[in-house]
Coordinates of C-alpha atoms in Angstrom, one line a residue:
X129 CA 68.3 83.2 76.6
X130 CA 67.7 86.3 74.1
X131 CA 69.1 86.3 70.7
X132 CA 69.9 89.8 71.2
X133 CA 70.6 91.2 67.6
X134 CA 72.2 88.5 65.8
X135 CA 71.8 87.5 62.2
X136 CA 68.9 85.8 60.5
X137 CA 69.3 82.1 61.1
X138 CA 70.7 80.4 58.5
X139 CA 70.0 76.6 58.6
X140 CA 72.9 75.9 56.0
X141 CA 75.2 77.5 58.3
X142 CA 73.4 75.6 61.6
X143 CA 74.2 72.4 59.9
X144 CA 77.8 73.2 58.9
X145 CA 78.8 74.1 62.5
X146 CA 76.7 71.2 63.8
X147 CA 79.0 68.7 61.2
X148 CA 82.0 70.7 62.2
X149 CA 81.4 70.0 65.9
X150 CA 81.2 66.4 65.1
X151 CA 83.4 65.7 62.2
X152 CA 85.8 68.7 62.4
X153 CA 87.3 70.2 58.5
X154 CA 87.0 69.3 56.1
X155 CA 84.0 67.0 56.5
X156 CA 81.7 70.0 57.8
X157 CA 81.7 71.6 54.0
X158 CA 81.0 67.7 52.5
X159 CA 77.8 66.8 53.6
X160 CA 78.0 63.8 51.1
X161 CA 80.8 62.4 52.5
X162 CA 80.1 59.3 55.2
X163 CA 82.4 59.9 58.1
X164 CA 82.6 56.4 58.6
X165 CA 83.1 55.5 55.3
X166 CA 86.2 58.4 55.6
X167 CA 87.7 58.0 59.1
X168 CA 90.7 59.7 57.8
X169 CA 89.0 63.1 57.3
X170 CA 87.9 63.4 60.8
X171 CA 89.3 66.0 62.8
X172 CA 88.7 67.7 66.0
X173 CA 85.4 69.9 66.0
X174 CA 87.2 72.9 68.4
X175 CA 85.8 76.0 68.6
X176 CA 88.3 78.3 67.9
X177 CA 86.5 81.7 69.4
X178 CA 84.3 81.9 72.2
X179 CA 80.5 82.7 72.1
X180 CA 80.0 86.3 74.0
X181 CA 77.2 86.4 76.0
X182 CA 75.8 89.1 78.4
X183 CA 74.0 89.2 81.5
X184 CA 71.3 91.9 82.0
X185 CA 71.2 93.5 85.4
X186 CA 68.7 94.5 87.4
X187 CA 66.5 97.5 86.0
X188 CA 68.4 97.4 83.0
X189 CA 65.8 98.2 80.2
X190 CA 65.5 96.7 76.5
X191 CA 63.0 97.9 73.7
X192 CA 60.8 95.0 72.8
X193 CA 57.8 96.3 70.7
X194 CA 58.0 99.7 71.4
X195 CA 58.3 99.3 75.0
X196 CA 61.0 99.3 77.6
X197 CA 61.5 96.2 79.4
X198 CA 63.2 94.8 82.0
X199 CA 63.8 90.9 83.2
X200 CA 61.7 89.9 86.1
X201 CA 63.6 90.1 89.7
X202 CA 62.8 86.2 90.0
X203 CA 64.5 85.2 86.6
X204 CA 67.7 87.5 86.9
X205 CA 70.8 85.7 86.3
X206 CA 73.5 86.6 88.9
X207 CA 77.2 85.7 89.9
X208 CA 78.7 84.6 92.9
X209 CA 82.1 84.8 93.6
X210 CA 84.4 83.0 96.4
X211 CA 88.1 83.8 96.3
X212 CA 89.0 83.8 92.7
X213 CA 86.3 81.7 91.6
X214 CA 82.9 82.8 90.2
X215 CA 80.1 80.8 89.3
X216 CA 76.4 81.8 87.8
X217 CA 73.4 81.9 89.9
X218 CA 70.7 80.8 87.7
X219 CA 67.1 81.7 88.4
X220 CA 64.4 78.8 89.2
X221 CA 61.8 80.0 87.0
X222 CA 62.4 80.7 83.2
X223 CA 60.8 83.5 80.9
X224 CA 57.0 82.9 81.2
X225 CA 56.3 84.4 77.9
X226 CA 57.5 86.3 74.3
X227 CA 56.9 89.5 76.2
X228 CA 59.4 88.6 79.0
X229 CA 62.6 89.7 78.9
X230 CA 65.1 86.8 79.0
X231 CA 68.1 87.2 81.8
X232 CA 71.0 86.6 79.0
X233 CA 71.5 88.0 75.6
X234 CA 73.8 86.9 72.6
X235 CA 76.6 89.6 71.9
X236 CA 78.2 87.1 69.3
X237 CA 77.9 83.1 68.2
X238 CA 74.2 82.6 68.2
X239 CA 74.6 80.0 65.4
X240 CA 77.7 78.3 67.2
X241 CA 75.3 78.0 70.2
X242 CA 72.0 76.6 68.4
X243 CA 74.5 74.1 66.7
X244 CA 75.2 72.5 70.1
X245 CA 71.6 71.7 70.6
X246 CA 71.4 69.9 66.9
X247 CA 74.0 67.3 67.9
X248 CA 74.8 65.0 71.0
X249 CA 77.9 66.2 72.4
X250 CA 80.5 64.1 74.7
X251 CA 80.3 65.0 78.2
X252 CA 83.5 66.4 78.0
X253 CA 83.4 68.8 75.2
X254 CA 83.5 72.3 76.3
X255 CA 82.3 75.2 74.6
X256 CA 84.2 78.7 75.1
X257 CA 82.0 81.3 76.6
X258 CA 83.1 84.8 77.6
X259 CA 80.5 86.2 79.9
X260 CA 80.0 89.9 80.4
X261 CA 78.1 91.3 83.2
X262 CA 75.7 94.1 82.4
X263 CA 77.8 95.0 79.3
X264 CA 76.1 98.6 77.9
X265 CA 74.8 98.1 74.3
X266 CA 77.3 100.6 73.0
X267 CA 80.3 98.3 74.0
X268 CA 78.3 95.4 72.7
X269 CA 77.9 97.3 69.4
X270 CA 81.7 97.5 69.4
X271 CA 82.4 94.2 70.1
X272 CA 80.3 93.0 66.9
X273 CA 82.0 95.2 64.7
X274 CA 85.3 94.3 65.7
X275 CA 84.7 90.9 65.5
X276 CA 82.3 90.4 62.4
X277 CA 82.6 93.6 60.5
X278 CA 86.2 95.1 60.5
X279 CA 87.5 91.5 59.1
X280 CA 84.8 92.1 56.3
X281 CA 82.9 88.8 57.3
X282 CA 80.0 90.3 57.2
X283 CA 77.6 92.9 55.0
X284 CA 78.2 96.5 57.0
X285 CA 74.5 97.9 55.7
X286 CA 73.5 94.5 58.0
X287 CA 75.5 95.2 60.9
X288 CA 73.7 99.0 61.3
X289 CA 70.4 96.8 61.3
X290 CA 71.8 94.5 63.3
X291 CA 73.3 97.0 65.9
X292 CA 71.6 100.5 65.6
X293 CA 74.0 101.8 68.2
X294 CA 76.9 101.6 65.8
X295 CA 75.4 104.4 63.8
X296 CA 76.0 106.7 67.2
X297 CA 79.4 105.9 67.8
X298 CA 82.1 108.8 67.7
X299 CA 85.0 106.0 67.3
X300 CA 82.9 105.0 64.2
X301 CA 81.9 108.4 62.6
X302 CA 85.5 109.1 62.5
X303 CA 86.3 106.8 60.0
X304 CA 84.9 106.0 57.0
X305 CA 82.8 103.5 57.5
X306 CA 79.9 105.3 58.4
X307 CA 79.8 107.5 55.3
X308 CA 80.1 104.0 53.6
X309 CA 77.4 103.1 55.2
X310 CA 74.9 105.9 54.7
X311 CA 76.1 105.7 50.9
X312 CA 75.4 102.1 50.9
X313 CA 71.9 102.1 52.7
X314 CA 70.9 105.2 50.5
X315 CA 71.8 103.1 47.1
X316 CA 70.1 100.2 48.6
X317 CA 67.0 101.9 49.3
X318 CA 67.3 103.9 45.8
X319 CA 67.7 100.4 44.3
X320 CA 64.1 99.4 46.3
X321 CA 62.1 102.2 45.1
X322 CA 63.1 101.4 41.4
X323 CA 62.4 97.5 41.3
X324 CA 59.7 97.3 44.0
X325 CA 56.2 96.8 42.4
X326 CA 54.6 98.9 45.1
X327 CA 56.8 101.7 44.3
X328 CA 55.6 104.9 42.5
X329 CA 59.3 104.9 41.4
X330 CA 59.3 101.4 39.9
X331 CA 61.7 101.9 36.4
X332 CA 61.7 105.5 37.2
X333 CA 65.2 105.7 38.4
X334 CA 67.6 106.1 35.9
X335 CA 70.7 103.5 36.9
X336 CA 72.7 104.6 33.8
X337 CA 72.4 108.3 33.7
X338 CA 70.3 108.2 31.0
X339 CA 67.6 111.4 30.6
X340 CA 63.8 110.3 30.5
X341 CA 61.1 112.7 31.4
X342 CA 59.1 111.6 34.7
X343 CA 62.7 110.0 35.7
X344 CA 65.3 110.8 38.1
X345 CA 68.8 109.9 38.0
X346 CA 70.2 107.2 40.8
X347 CA 72.7 109.5 41.9
X348 CA 70.1 112.3 42.4
X349 CA 68.2 109.3 44.3
X350 CA 71.2 108.7 46.2
X351 CA 72.3 112.1 47.1
X352 CA 68.7 112.7 48.2
X353 CA 68.2 109.9 50.7
X354 CA 71.8 110.7 52.4
X355 CA 70.8 114.4 52.7
X356 CA 67.5 113.6 54.2
X357 CA 66.7 110.0 55.9
X358 CA 70.1 108.7 55.7
X359 CA 72.0 110.8 58.3
X360 CA 73.0 110.8 61.7
X361 CA 70.3 111.2 64.0
X362 CA 69.9 114.7 65.4
X363 CA 70.9 115.7 69.3
X364 CA 68.1 116.4 71.6
X365 CA 65.4 114.8 69.3
X366 CA 64.9 112.0 72.1
X367 CA 61.4 111.2 73.5
X368 CA 60.4 114.3 76.1
X369 CA 62.9 116.6 75.0
X370 CA 62.5 120.6 75.2
X371 CA 61.7 121.4 71.6
X372 CA 64.3 124.3 72.1
X373 CA 67.0 121.8 72.7
X374 CA 66.7 120.5 69.2
X375 CA 69.2 122.6 67.0
X376 CA 69.3 120.9 63.8
X377 CA 67.4 117.8 62.0
X378 CA 68.9 114.8 61.4
X379 CA 68.1 111.6 59.5
X380 CA 64.9 109.4 60.5
X381 CA 66.7 106.6 59.3
X382 CA 70.1 107.7 61.1
X383 CA 70.1 106.3 64.7
X384 CA 69.8 106.3 68.3
X385 CA 69.0 109.2 70.9
X386 CA 72.0 111.0 72.1
X387 CA 72.7 109.1 75.2
X388 CA 72.8 106.0 73.2
X389 CA 71.1 104.2 75.9
X390 CA 68.1 103.1 74.0
X391 CA 66.9 103.1 70.2
X392 CA 64.6 105.5 68.7
X393 CA 63.3 103.5 66.0
X394 CA 64.1 99.5 65.3
X395 CA 63.4 99.5 61.9
X396 CA 65.8 97.5 59.2
X397 CA 65.9 98.0 55.6
X398 CA 62.4 96.3 54.5
X399 CA 60.7 98.9 57.1
X400 CA 62.9 102.2 56.1
X401 CA 61.8 100.8 52.1
X402 CA 58.0 100.3 53.4
X403 CA 58.0 103.9 54.9
X404 CA 59.3 105.4 51.7
X405 CA 57.1 103.4 49.6
X406 CA 54.2 104.4 51.9
X407 CA 55.2 108.0 51.6
X408 CA 55.4 108.3 48.0
X409 CA 52.1 106.6 47.7
X410 CA 50.2 109.1 49.7
X411 CA 51.7 111.9 47.5
X412 CA 50.7 110.1 44.1
X413 CA 46.8 109.7 45.9
X414 CA 47.1 113.3 46.7
X415 CA 48.0 114.4 43.5
X416 CA 45.3 112.6 41.9
X417 CA 42.4 113.9 44.1
X418 CA 43.8 117.3 44.3
X419 CA 41.8 120.3 43.2
X420 CA 44.9 122.6 43.3
X421 CA 45.4 125.5 40.8
X422 CA 48.3 124.1 39.3
X423 CA 47.2 120.8 39.0
X424 CA 44.0 122.5 37.1
X425 CA 46.2 124.3 35.0
X426 CA 48.7 121.8 34.1
X427 CA 45.9 119.4 33.1
X428 CA 43.8 121.7 31.1
X429 CA 47.1 122.7 28.9
X430 CA 48.0 119.0 28.6
X431 CA 45.0 118.0 26.5
X432 CA 45.0 114.8 27.8
X433 CA 42.2 112.0 27.9
X434 CA 40.8 111.5 31.5
X435 CA 43.1 108.3 32.3
X436 CA 45.8 110.4 31.8
X437 CA 45.3 113.1 33.8
X438 CA 46.5 112.2 37.0
X439 CA 49.3 110.3 36.2
X440 CA 50.5 113.4 33.8
X441 CA 50.4 115.9 36.9
X442 CA 52.6 113.3 39.2
X443 CA 55.2 112.1 36.8
X444 CA 54.9 113.8 33.7
X445 CA 57.5 115.7 31.8
X446 CA 56.4 119.4 33.5
X447 CA 56.0 118.5 37.1
X448 CA 58.6 118.8 39.7
X449 CA 57.4 115.8 41.3
X450 CA 59.0 113.9 38.8
X451 CA 62.6 115.5 38.7
X452 CA 65.6 115.5 41.0
X453 CA 64.9 118.7 43.3
X454 CA 60.8 117.6 43.8
X455 CA 62.2 114.1 44.9
X456 CA 64.5 115.4 47.5
X457 CA 61.7 118.1 48.5
X458 CA 59.1 115.3 49.6
X459 CA 62.1 113.3 51.3
X460 CA 63.1 116.6 52.7
X461 CA 59.2 117.2 54.2
X462 CA 58.6 113.4 55.5
X463 CA 62.4 113.3 56.9
X464 CA 62.1 116.7 58.4
X465 CA 58.1 116.4 59.8
X466 CA 58.3 112.8 60.7
X467 CA 61.5 113.2 63.2
X468 CA 60.1 115.5 65.1
X469 CA 56.9 114.1 66.3
X470 CA 58.3 110.5 65.7
X471 CA 56.7 109.3 69.0
X472 CA 53.2 110.8 68.4
X473 CA 52.8 109.1 65.4
X474 CA 53.3 105.6 66.0
X475 CA 57.0 105.2 64.9
X476 CA 58.5 103.3 67.8
X477 CA 55.8 100.6 67.5
X478 CA 57.8 99.7 64.3
X479 CA 60.0 96.7 64.9
X480 CA 61.2 94.2 62.1
X481 CA 61.6 90.4 63.0
X482 CA 64.9 89.1 63.4
X483 CA 64.8 86.8 60.5
X484 CA 63.3 89.0 58.2
X485 CA 66.1 91.9 57.5
X486 CA 66.7 91.0 54.0
X487 CA 65.1 93.6 51.7
X488 CA 63.0 91.2 50.0
X489 CA 59.7 92.1 48.4
X490 CA 57.9 89.7 50.6
X491 CA 59.1 91.2 53.8
X492 CA 59.1 94.6 52.1
X493 CA 55.2 93.9 51.5
X494 CA 55.0 92.6 55.3
X495 CA 56.4 95.8 56.6
X496 CA 54.3 97.8 54.4
X497 CA 51.5 95.9 55.9
X498 CA 52.5 96.6 59.3
X499 CA 52.9 100.4 58.9
X500 CA 49.5 100.6 57.2
X501 CA 47.9 98.9 60.1
X502 CA 49.1 102.2 62.1
X503 CA 46.1 104.5 61.8
X504 CA 48.6 107.6 63.8
X505 CA 50.7 107.1 61.0
X506 CA 48.5 106.4 57.9
X507 CA 46.9 109.8 59.0
X508 CA 50.2 111.7 59.3
X509 CA 51.4 110.4 56.0
X510 CA 47.9 111.7 54.2
X511 CA 48.3 114.7 55.9
X512 CA 51.7 115.8 55.0
X513 CA 50.9 114.8 51.3
X514 CA 47.9 116.8 51.1
X515 CA 49.4 119.9 52.4
X516 CA 52.4 120.1 50.2
X517 CA 50.6 119.2 47.0
X518 CA 47.9 121.5 47.8
X519 CA 50.6 124.1 48.8
X520 CA 52.8 124.2 46.6
X521 CA 53.0 124.9 42.7
X522 CA 54.4 121.8 41.2
X523 CA 54.9 122.9 37.8
X524 CA 57.9 123.5 36.3
X525 CA 58.7 126.7 34.8
X526 CA 58.7 125.3 31.3
X527 CA 55.1 123.9 31.7
X528 CA 52.8 124.8 28.5
X529 CA 50.3 127.8 29.0
X530 CA 52.4 128.9 32.3
X531 CA 52.2 132.7 32.6
X532 CA 55.2 135.0 32.9
X533 CA 54.7 135.7 36.4
X534 CA 54.7 132.2 37.3
X535 CA 57.4 131.4 34.8
X536 CA 60.0 133.4 36.7
X537 CA 58.4 132.0 40.1
X538 CA 58.7 128.6 38.9
X539 CA 62.6 129.2 38.0
X540 CA 63.5 129.7 41.3
X541 CA 63.5 125.6 41.7
X542 CA 65.9 125.0 39.1
X543 CA 69.5 124.2 39.4
X544 CA 71.4 123.1 42.7
X545 CA 69.5 126.7 44.4
X546 CA 66.4 125.0 43.8
X547 CA 66.7 122.3 46.1
X548 CA 66.5 124.6 49.1
X549 CA 63.8 127.0 47.4
X550 CA 61.8 123.8 47.4
X551 CA 62.4 122.2 50.9
X552 CA 61.5 125.3 51.8
X553 CA 58.3 125.9 50.3
X554 CA 57.2 122.5 51.4
X555 CA 57.6 123.3 55.0
X556 CA 55.4 126.5 54.4
X557 CA 53.1 124.3 53.1
X558 CA 52.8 121.8 55.8
X559 CA 52.5 124.8 58.5
X560 CA 49.1 125.7 57.0
X561 CA 48.0 122.2 57.6
X562 CA 44.6 121.3 59.6
X563 CA 46.4 118.3 61.1
X564 CA 48.0 119.5 64.2
X565 CA 50.7 116.8 64.0
X566 CA 51.8 118.2 60.9
X567 CA 51.7 121.8 61.6
X568 CA 53.5 121.5 65.2
X569 CA 56.2 119.4 63.6
X570 CA 56.2 122.0 60.0
X571 CA 56.8 125.1 63.2
X572 CA 59.6 123.6 64.9
X573 CA 61.3 122.6 61.6
X574 CA 61.0 126.1 60.1
X575 CA 62.5 127.3 63.5
X576 CA 65.5 125.1 63.4
X577 CA 66.4 125.6 60.2
X578 CA 65.4 129.6 60.7
X579 CA 63.1 130.1 57.9
X580 CA 60.4 131.0 60.3
X581 CA 60.8 134.7 60.0
X582 CA 61.7 134.6 56.5

């Protein structure tokens, strides 16, 4: 049986449930108490709610490791009916490998199910189970939400990791939950960029509104992530779609395709955070290697020693890369471009482990290593960085030694209007890339946004 899209196995939770099944409450929460010494505390270990299980139908696909898989014909579980009686017909064979899709998946109740294997229950003990026959993933997501999230039993952001279908449900979009998810996820990612040792933004995001050269505000980081990566996936962006059918840009961390039948990218917080870190490290490296006129002019006017030159160009007081507008523009470029060629650069191969959904440093490092092993992705990320660093003048209008002509031009990137202007500049620069994926994605993005003829 597949674990479906459940939470990480919590050994303490399993132990408590197992103890509850044997001795009931309150002994289930007091492992130090001996049941034989306190028989008055032994109570029935009734399960108050049912375990929900779904039977996968014939030719019903699920994504595993970036590939669609179905249950082999000889391993299907079926239901036979005789009058008012229904009986499960189990296959004579079992899943032959980890790459074979099991015929059953748990919608809710994996800890209760696993707990029954840890103890010897009496033969007459009955575990309540509700079985669905070929229940669509969208309805599984609905059930999971109603059972676990609506009563505030688990973190909302975690629910969207476990069931990405929730990000594309109309019944959920009309309420506040999707907005809360987007704000919460953006806040989590901004915090990771601030604290993770591999991040170029470590200690450079001001959580309490303090203004520091080379730093951005926490609010600006959250707003930028919400405006770019953490948006609803754009309709029409599914694999094989006609580019002319795509009418807007969505969020790369957003959701699933328009039909709601399968995942686009099965990543969670560690993979999403790792992708942001990967992109920003590529921008930092491209800045260090660049011989662009803007960088040389900035460095020449700074009178910096050699060791400080590249740092100064990336996060100094006169580079747009270290401003709210620059942070937004880089996020905008990677989000816009990657979502239009995601199937060509290896993003479909991303699949985080079920027990590694928390964004710890360990899991983020593991996710970063996974992304770095993807050569198609690495080539794309590097090409985007090189094109936008070499193709855009990243000096602020206050940069020392800047000419009056350049001061006026760079002034367009200030204030609220500067976000759109700098976003457009990054796409125009990407369009000049020698990398075919980057150039093709930039061409599509410029057309979608109506910027191709401006």
